[in-house]
PDB file of N, CA and C in Angstrom:
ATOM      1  N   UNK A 219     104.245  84.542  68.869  1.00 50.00           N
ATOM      2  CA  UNK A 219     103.354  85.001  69.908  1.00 50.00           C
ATOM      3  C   UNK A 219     102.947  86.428  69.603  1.00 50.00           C
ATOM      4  N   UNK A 220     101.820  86.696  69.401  1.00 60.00           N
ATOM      5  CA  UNK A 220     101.016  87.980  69.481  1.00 60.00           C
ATOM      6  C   UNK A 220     101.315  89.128  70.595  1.00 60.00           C
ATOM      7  N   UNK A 221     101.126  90.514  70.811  1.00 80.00           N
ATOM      8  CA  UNK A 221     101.479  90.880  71.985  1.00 80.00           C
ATOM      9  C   UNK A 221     100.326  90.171  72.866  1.00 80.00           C
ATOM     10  N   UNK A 222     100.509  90.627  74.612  1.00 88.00           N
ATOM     11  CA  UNK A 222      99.551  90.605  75.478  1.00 88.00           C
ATOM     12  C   UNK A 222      99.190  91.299  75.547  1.00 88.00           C
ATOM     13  N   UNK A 223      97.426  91.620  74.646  1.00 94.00           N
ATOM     14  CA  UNK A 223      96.807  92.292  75.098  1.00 94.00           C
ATOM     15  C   UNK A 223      96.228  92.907  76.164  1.00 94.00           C
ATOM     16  N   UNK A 224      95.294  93.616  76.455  1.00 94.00           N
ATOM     17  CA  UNK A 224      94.656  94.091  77.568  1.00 94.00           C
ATOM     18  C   UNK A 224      94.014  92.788  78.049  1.00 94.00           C
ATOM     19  N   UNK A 225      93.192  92.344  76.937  1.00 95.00           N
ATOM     20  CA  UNK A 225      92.287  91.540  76.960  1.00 95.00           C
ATOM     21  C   UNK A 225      92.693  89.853  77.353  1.00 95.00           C
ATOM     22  N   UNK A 226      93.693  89.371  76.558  1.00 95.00           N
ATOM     23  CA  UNK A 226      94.376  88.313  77.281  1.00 95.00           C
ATOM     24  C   UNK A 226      95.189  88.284  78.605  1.00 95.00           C
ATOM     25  N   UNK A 227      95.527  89.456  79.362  1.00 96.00           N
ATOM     26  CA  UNK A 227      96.082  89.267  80.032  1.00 96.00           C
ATOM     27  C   UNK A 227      94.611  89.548  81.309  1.00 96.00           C
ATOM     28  N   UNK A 228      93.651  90.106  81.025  1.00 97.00           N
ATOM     29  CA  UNK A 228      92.399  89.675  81.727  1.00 97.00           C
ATOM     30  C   UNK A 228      91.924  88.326  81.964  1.00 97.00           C
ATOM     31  N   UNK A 229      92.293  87.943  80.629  1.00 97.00           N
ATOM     32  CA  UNK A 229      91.478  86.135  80.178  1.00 97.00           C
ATOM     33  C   UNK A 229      92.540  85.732  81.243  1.00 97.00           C
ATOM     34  N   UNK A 230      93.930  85.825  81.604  1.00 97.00           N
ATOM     35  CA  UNK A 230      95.126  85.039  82.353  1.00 97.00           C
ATOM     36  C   UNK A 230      94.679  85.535  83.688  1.00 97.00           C
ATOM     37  N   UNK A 231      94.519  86.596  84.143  1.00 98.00           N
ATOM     38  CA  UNK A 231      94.065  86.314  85.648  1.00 98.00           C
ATOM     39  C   UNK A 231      92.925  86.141  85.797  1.00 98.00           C
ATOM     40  N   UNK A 232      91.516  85.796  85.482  1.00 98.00           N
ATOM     41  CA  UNK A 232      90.385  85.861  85.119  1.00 98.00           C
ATOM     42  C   UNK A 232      90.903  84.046  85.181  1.00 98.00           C
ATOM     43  N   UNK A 233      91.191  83.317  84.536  1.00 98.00           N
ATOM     44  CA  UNK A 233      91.298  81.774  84.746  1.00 98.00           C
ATOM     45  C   UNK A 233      92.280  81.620  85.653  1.00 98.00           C
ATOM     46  N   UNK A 234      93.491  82.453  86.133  1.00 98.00           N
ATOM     47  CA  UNK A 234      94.266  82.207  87.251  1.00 98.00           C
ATOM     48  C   UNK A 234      92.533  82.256  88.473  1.00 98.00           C
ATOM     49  N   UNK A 235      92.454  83.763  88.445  1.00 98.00           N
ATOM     50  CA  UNK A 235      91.200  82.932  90.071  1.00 98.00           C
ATOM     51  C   UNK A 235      90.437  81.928  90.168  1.00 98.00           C
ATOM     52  N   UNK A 236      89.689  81.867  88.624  1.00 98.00           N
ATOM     53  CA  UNK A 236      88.458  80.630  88.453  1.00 98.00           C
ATOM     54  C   UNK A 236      89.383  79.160  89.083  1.00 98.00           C
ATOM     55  N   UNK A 237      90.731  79.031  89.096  1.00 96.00           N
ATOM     56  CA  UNK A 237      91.276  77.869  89.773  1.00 96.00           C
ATOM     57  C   UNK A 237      91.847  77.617  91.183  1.00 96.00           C
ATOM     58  N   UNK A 238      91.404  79.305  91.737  1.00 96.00           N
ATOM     59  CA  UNK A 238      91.885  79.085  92.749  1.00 96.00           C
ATOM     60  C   UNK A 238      91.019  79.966  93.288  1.00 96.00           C
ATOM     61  N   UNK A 239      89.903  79.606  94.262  1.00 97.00           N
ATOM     62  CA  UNK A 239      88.951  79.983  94.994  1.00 97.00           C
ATOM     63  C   UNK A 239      88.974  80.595  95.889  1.00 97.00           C
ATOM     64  N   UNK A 240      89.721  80.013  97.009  1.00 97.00           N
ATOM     65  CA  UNK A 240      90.396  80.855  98.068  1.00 97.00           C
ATOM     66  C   UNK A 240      90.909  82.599  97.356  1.00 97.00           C
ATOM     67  N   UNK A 241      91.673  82.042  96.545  1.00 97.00           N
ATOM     68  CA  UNK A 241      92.494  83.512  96.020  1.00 97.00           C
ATOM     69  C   UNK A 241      91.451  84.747  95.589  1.00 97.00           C
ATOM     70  N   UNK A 242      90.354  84.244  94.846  1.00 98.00           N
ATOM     71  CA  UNK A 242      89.180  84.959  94.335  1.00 98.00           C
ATOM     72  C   UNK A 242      88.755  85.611  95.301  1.00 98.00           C
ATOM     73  N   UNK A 243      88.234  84.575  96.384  1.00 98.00           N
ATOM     74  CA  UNK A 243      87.235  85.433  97.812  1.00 98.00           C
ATOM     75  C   UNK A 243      88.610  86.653  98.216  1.00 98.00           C
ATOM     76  N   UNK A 244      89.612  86.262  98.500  1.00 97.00           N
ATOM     77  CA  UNK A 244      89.841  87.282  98.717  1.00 97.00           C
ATOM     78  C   UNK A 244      90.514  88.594  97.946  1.00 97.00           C
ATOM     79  N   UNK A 245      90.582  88.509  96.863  1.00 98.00           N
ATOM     80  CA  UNK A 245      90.612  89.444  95.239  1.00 98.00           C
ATOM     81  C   UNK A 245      89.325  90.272  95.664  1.00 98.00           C
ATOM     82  N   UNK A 246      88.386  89.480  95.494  1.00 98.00           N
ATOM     83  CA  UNK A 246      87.187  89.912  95.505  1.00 98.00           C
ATOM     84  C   UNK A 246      86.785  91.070  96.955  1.00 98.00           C
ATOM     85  N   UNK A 247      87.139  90.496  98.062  1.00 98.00           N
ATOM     86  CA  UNK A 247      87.108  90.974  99.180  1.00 98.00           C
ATOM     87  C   UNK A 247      87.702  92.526  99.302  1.00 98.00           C
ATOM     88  N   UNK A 248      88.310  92.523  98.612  1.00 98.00           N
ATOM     89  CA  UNK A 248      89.440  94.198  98.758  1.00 98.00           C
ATOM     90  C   UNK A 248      88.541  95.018  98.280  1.00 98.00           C
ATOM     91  N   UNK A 249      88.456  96.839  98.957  1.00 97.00           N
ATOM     92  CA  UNK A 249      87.691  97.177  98.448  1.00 97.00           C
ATOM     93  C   UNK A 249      87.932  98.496  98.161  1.00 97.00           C
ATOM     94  N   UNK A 250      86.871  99.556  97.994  1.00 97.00           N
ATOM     95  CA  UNK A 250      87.289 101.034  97.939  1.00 97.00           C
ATOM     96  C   UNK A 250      88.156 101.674  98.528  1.00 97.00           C
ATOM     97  N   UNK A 251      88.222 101.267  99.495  1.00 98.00           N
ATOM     98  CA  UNK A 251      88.659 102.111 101.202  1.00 98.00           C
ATOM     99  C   UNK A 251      90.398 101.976 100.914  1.00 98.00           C
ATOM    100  N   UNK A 252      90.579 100.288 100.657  1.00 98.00           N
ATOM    101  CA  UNK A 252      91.998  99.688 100.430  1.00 98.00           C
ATOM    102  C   UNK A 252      92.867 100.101  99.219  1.00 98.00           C
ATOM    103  N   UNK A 253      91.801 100.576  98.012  1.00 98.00           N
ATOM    104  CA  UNK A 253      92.627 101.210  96.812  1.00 98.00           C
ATOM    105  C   UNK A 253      92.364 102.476  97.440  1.00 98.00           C
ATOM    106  N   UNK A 254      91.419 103.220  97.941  1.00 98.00           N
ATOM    107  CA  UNK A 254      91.975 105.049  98.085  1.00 98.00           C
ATOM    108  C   UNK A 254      93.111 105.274  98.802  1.00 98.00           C
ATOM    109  N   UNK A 255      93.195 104.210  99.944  1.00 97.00           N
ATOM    110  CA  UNK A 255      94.133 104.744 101.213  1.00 97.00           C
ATOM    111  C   UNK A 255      95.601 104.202 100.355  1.00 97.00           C
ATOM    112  N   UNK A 256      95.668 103.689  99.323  1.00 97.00           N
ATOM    113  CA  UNK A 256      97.323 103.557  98.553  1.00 97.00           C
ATOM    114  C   UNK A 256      97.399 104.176  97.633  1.00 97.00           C
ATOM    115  N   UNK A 257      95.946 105.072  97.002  1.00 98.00           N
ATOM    116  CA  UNK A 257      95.859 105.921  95.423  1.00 98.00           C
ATOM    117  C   UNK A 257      95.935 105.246  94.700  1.00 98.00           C
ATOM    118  N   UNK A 258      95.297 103.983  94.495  1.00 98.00           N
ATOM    119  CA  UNK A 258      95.111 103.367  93.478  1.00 98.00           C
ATOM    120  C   UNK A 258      93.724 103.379  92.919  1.00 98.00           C
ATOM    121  N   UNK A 259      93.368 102.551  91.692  1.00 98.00           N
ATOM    122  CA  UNK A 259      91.515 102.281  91.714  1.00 98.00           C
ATOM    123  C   UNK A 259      92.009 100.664  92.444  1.00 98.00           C
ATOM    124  N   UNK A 260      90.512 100.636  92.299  1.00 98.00           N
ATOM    125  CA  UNK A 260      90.178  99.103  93.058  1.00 98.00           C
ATOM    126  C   UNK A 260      90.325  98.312  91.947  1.00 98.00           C
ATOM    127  N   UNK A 261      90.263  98.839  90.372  1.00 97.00           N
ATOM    128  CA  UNK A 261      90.906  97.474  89.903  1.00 97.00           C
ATOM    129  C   UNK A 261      92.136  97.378  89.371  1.00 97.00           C
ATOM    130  N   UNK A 262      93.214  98.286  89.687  1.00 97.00           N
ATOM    131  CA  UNK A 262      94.471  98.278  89.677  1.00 97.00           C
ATOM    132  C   UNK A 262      94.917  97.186  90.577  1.00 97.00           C
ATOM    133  N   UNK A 263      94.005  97.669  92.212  1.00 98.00           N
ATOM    134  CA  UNK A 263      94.915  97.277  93.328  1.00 98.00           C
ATOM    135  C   UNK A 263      94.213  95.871  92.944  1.00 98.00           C
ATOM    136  N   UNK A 264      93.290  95.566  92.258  1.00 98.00           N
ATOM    137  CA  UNK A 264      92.667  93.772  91.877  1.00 98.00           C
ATOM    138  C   UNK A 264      93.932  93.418  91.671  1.00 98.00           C
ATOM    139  N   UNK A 265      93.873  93.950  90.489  1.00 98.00           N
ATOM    140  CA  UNK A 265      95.362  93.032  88.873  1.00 98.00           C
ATOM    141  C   UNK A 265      96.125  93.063  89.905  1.00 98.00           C
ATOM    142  N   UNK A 266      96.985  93.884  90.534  1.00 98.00           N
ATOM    143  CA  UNK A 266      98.192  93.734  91.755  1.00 98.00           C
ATOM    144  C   UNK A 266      98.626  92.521  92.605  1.00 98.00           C
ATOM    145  N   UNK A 267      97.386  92.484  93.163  1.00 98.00           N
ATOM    146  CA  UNK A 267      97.435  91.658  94.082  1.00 98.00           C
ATOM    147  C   UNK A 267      97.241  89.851  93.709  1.00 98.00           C
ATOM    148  N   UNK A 268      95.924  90.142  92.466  1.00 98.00           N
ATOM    149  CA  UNK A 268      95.967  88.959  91.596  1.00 98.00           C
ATOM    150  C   UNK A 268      97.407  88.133  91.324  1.00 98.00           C
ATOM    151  N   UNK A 269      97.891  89.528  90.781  1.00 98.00           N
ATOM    152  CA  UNK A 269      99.643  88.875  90.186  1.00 98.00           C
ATOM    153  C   UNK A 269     100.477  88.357  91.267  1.00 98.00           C
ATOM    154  N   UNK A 270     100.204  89.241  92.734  1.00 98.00           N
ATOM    155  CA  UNK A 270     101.247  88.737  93.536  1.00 98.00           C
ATOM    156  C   UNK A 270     100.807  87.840  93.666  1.00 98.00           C
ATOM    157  N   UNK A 271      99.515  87.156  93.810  1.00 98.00           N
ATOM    158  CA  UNK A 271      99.050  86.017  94.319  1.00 98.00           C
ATOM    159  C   UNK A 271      99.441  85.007  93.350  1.00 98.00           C
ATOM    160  N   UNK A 272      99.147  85.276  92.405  1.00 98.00           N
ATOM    161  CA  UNK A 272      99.746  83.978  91.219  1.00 98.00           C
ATOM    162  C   UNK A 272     101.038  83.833  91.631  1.00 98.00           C
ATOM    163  N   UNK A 273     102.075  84.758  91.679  1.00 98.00           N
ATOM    164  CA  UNK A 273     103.931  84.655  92.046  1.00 98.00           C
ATOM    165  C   UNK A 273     103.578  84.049  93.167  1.00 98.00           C
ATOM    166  N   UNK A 274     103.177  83.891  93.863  1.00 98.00           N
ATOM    167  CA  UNK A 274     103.501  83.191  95.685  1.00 98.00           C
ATOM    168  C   UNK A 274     102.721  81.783  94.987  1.00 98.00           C
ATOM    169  N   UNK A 275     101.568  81.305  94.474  1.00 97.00           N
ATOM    170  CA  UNK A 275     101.131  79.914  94.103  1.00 97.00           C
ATOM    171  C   UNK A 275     102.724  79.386  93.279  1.00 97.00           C
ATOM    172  N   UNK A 276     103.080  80.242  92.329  1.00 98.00           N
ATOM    173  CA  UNK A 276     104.237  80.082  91.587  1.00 98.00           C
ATOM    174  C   UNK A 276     105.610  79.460  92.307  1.00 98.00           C
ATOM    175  N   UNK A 277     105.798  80.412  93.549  1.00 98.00           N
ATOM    176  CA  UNK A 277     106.665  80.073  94.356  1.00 98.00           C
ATOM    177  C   UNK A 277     106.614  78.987  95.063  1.00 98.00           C
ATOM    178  N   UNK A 278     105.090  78.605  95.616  1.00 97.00           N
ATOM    179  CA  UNK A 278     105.419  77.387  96.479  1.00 97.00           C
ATOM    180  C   UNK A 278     104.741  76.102  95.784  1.00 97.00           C
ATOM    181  N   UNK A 279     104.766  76.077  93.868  1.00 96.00           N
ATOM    182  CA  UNK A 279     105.102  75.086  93.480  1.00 96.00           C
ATOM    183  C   UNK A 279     106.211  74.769  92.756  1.00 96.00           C
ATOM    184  N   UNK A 280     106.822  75.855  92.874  1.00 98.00           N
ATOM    185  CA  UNK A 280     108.020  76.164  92.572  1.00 98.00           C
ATOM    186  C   UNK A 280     108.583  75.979  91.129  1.00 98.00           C
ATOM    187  N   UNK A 281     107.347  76.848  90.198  1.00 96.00           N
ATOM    188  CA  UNK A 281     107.424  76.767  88.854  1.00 96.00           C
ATOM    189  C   UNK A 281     107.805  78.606  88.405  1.00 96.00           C
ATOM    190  N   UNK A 282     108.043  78.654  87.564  1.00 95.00           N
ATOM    191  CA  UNK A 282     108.277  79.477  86.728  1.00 95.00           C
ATOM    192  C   UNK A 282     106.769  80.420  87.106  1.00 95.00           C
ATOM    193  N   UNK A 283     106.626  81.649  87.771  1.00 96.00           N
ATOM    194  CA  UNK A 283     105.408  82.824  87.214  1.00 96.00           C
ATOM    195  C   UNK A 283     105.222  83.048  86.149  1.00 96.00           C
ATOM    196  N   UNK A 284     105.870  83.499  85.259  1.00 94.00           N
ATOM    197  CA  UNK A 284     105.752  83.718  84.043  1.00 94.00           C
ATOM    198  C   UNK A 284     104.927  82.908  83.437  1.00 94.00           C
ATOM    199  N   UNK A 285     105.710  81.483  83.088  1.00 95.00           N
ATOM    200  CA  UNK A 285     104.960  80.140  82.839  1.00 95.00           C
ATOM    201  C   UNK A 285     103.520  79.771  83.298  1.00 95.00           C
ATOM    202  N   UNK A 286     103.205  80.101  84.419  1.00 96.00           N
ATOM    203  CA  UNK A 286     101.900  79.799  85.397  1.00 96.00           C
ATOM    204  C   UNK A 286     101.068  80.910  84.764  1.00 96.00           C
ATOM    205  N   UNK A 287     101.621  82.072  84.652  1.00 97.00           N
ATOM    206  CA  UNK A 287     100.527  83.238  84.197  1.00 97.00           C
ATOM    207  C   UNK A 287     100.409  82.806  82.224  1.00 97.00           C
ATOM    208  N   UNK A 288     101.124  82.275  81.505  1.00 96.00           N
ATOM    209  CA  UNK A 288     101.418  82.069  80.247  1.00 96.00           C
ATOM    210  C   UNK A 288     100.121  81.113  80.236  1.00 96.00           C
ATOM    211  N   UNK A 289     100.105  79.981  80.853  1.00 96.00           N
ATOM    212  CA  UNK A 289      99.594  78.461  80.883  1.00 96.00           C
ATOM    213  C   UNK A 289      98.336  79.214  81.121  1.00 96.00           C
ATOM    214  N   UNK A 290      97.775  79.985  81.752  1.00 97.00           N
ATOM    215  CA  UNK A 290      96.143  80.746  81.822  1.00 97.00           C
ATOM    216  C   UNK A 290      95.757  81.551  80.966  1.00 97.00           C
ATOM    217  N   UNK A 291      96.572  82.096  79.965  1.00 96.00           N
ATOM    218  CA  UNK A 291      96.526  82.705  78.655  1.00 96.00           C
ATOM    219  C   UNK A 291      96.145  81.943  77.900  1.00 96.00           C
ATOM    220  N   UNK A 292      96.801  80.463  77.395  1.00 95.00           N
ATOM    221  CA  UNK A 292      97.066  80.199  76.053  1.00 95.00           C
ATOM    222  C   UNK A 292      95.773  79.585  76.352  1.00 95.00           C
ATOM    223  N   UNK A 293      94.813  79.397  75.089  1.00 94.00           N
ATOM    224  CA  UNK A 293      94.127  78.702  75.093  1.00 94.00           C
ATOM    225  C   UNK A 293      94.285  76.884  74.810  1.00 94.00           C
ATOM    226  N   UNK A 294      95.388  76.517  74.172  1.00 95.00           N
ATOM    227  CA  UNK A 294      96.205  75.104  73.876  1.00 95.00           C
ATOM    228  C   UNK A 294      97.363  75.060  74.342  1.00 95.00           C
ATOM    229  N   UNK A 295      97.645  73.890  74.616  1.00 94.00           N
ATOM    230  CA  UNK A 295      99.106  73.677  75.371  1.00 94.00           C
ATOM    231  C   UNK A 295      99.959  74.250  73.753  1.00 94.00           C
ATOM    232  N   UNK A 296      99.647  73.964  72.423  1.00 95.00           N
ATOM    233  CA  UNK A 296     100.208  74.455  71.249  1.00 95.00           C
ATOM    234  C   UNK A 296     100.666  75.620  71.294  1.00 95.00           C
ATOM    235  N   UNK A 297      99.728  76.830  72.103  1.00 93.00           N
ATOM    236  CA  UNK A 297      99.767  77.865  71.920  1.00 93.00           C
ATOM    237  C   UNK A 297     100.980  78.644  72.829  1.00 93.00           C
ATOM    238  N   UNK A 298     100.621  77.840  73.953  1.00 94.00           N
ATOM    239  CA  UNK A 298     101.781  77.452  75.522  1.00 94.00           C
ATOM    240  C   UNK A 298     102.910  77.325  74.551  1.00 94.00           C
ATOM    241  N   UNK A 299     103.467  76.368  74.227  1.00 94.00           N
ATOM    242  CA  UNK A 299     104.724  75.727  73.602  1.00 94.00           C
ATOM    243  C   UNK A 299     105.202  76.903  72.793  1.00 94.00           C
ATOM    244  N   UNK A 300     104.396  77.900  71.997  1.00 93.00           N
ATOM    245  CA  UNK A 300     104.906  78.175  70.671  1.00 93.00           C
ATOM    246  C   UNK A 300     105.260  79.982  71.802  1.00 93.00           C
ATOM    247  N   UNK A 301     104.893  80.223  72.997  1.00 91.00           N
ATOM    248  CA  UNK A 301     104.719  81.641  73.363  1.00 91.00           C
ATOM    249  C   UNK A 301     106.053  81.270  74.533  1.00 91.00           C
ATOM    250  N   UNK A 302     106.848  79.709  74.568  1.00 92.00           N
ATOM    251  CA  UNK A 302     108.184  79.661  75.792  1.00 92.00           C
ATOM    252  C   UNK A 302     108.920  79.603  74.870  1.00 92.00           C
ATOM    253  N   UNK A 303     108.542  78.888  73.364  1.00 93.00           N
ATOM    254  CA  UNK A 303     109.286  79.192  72.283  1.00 93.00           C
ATOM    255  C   UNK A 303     110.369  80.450  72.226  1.00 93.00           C
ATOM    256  N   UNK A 304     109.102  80.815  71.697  1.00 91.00           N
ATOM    257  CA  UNK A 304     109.174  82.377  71.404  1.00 91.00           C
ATOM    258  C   UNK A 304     110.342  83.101  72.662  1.00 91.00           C
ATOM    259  N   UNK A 305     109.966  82.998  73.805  1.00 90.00           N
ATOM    260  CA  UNK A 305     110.810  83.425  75.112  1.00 90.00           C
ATOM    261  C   UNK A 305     111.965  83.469  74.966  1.00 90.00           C
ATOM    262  N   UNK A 306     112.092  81.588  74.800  1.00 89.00           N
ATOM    263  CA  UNK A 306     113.369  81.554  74.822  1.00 89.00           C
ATOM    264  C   UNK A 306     114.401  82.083  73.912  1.00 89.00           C
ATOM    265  N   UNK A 307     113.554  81.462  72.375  1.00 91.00           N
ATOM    266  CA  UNK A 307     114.793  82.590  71.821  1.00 91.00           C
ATOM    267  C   UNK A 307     114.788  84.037  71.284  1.00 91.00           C
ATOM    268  N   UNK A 308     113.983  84.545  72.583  1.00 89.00           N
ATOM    269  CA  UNK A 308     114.738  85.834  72.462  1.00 89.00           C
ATOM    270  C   UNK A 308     115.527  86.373  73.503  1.00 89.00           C
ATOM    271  N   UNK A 309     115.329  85.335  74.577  1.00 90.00           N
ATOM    272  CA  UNK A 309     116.482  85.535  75.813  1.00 90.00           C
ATOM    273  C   UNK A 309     117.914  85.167  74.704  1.00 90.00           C
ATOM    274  N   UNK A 310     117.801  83.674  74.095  1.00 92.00           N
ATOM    275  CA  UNK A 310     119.085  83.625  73.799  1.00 92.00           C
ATOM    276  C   UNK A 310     119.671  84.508  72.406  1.00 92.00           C
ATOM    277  N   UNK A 311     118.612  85.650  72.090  1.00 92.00           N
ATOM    278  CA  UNK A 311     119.615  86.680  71.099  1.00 92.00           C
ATOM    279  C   UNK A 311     119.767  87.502  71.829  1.00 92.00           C
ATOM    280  N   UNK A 312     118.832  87.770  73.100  1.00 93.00           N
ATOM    281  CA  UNK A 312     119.875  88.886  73.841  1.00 93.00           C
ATOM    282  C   UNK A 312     121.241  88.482  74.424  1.00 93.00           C
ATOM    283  N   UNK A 313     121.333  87.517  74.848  1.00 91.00           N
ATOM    284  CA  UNK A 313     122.952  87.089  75.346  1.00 91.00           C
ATOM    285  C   UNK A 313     123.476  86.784  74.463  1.00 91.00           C
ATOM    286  N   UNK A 314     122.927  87.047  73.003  1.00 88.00           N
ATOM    287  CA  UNK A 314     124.228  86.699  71.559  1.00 88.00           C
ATOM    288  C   UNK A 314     123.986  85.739  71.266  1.00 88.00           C
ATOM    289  N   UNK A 315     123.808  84.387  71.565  1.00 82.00           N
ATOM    290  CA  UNK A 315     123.673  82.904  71.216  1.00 82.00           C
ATOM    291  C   UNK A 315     122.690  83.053  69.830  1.00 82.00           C
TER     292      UNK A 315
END
């Protein structure tokens, strides 16, 4: 797996909203007023809220976030497979295995 770029991790929430409409209108909906009054920009507080929104779809299908935000990245399920690959074993050289 390549790093996550700037740019793929745009392409991952960028196809996370295109599938979820509801979530977009209101991505979309947030505005100047809502990033000054927390000191953010407005497209910080976007990506933010984007992500929480993907973790809560995540949660109440009760899959993996990571996975859900991965699966809107890869362009092939190949690419999917080879980037949980990758995950996993490097979870299992950090615990030594």
């Amino acid at each position: 797996m390549t790093r996550l770029t700037d740019e793929k991790l745009e392409k991952g929430r960028m196809r996370f909203l295109a599938g979820f409409p509801n979530v977009k209108a209101r991505i979309d909906a947030l505005d100047q007023a809502e990033a000054d009054a927390l000191g953010i920009t407005l497209e910080h507080l976007r990506e933010s809220e984007t992500m929480r929104e993907l973790c809560e779809v995540a949660r109440l299908k009760n899959v993996d976030s990571t996975e859900l935000f991965w699966s809107c990245i890869a362009d092939t399920s190949a690419e999917l497979e080879e980037m949980l690959e990758r995950r996993d074993a490097a979870e299992k050289r950090a615990i030594g295995l």
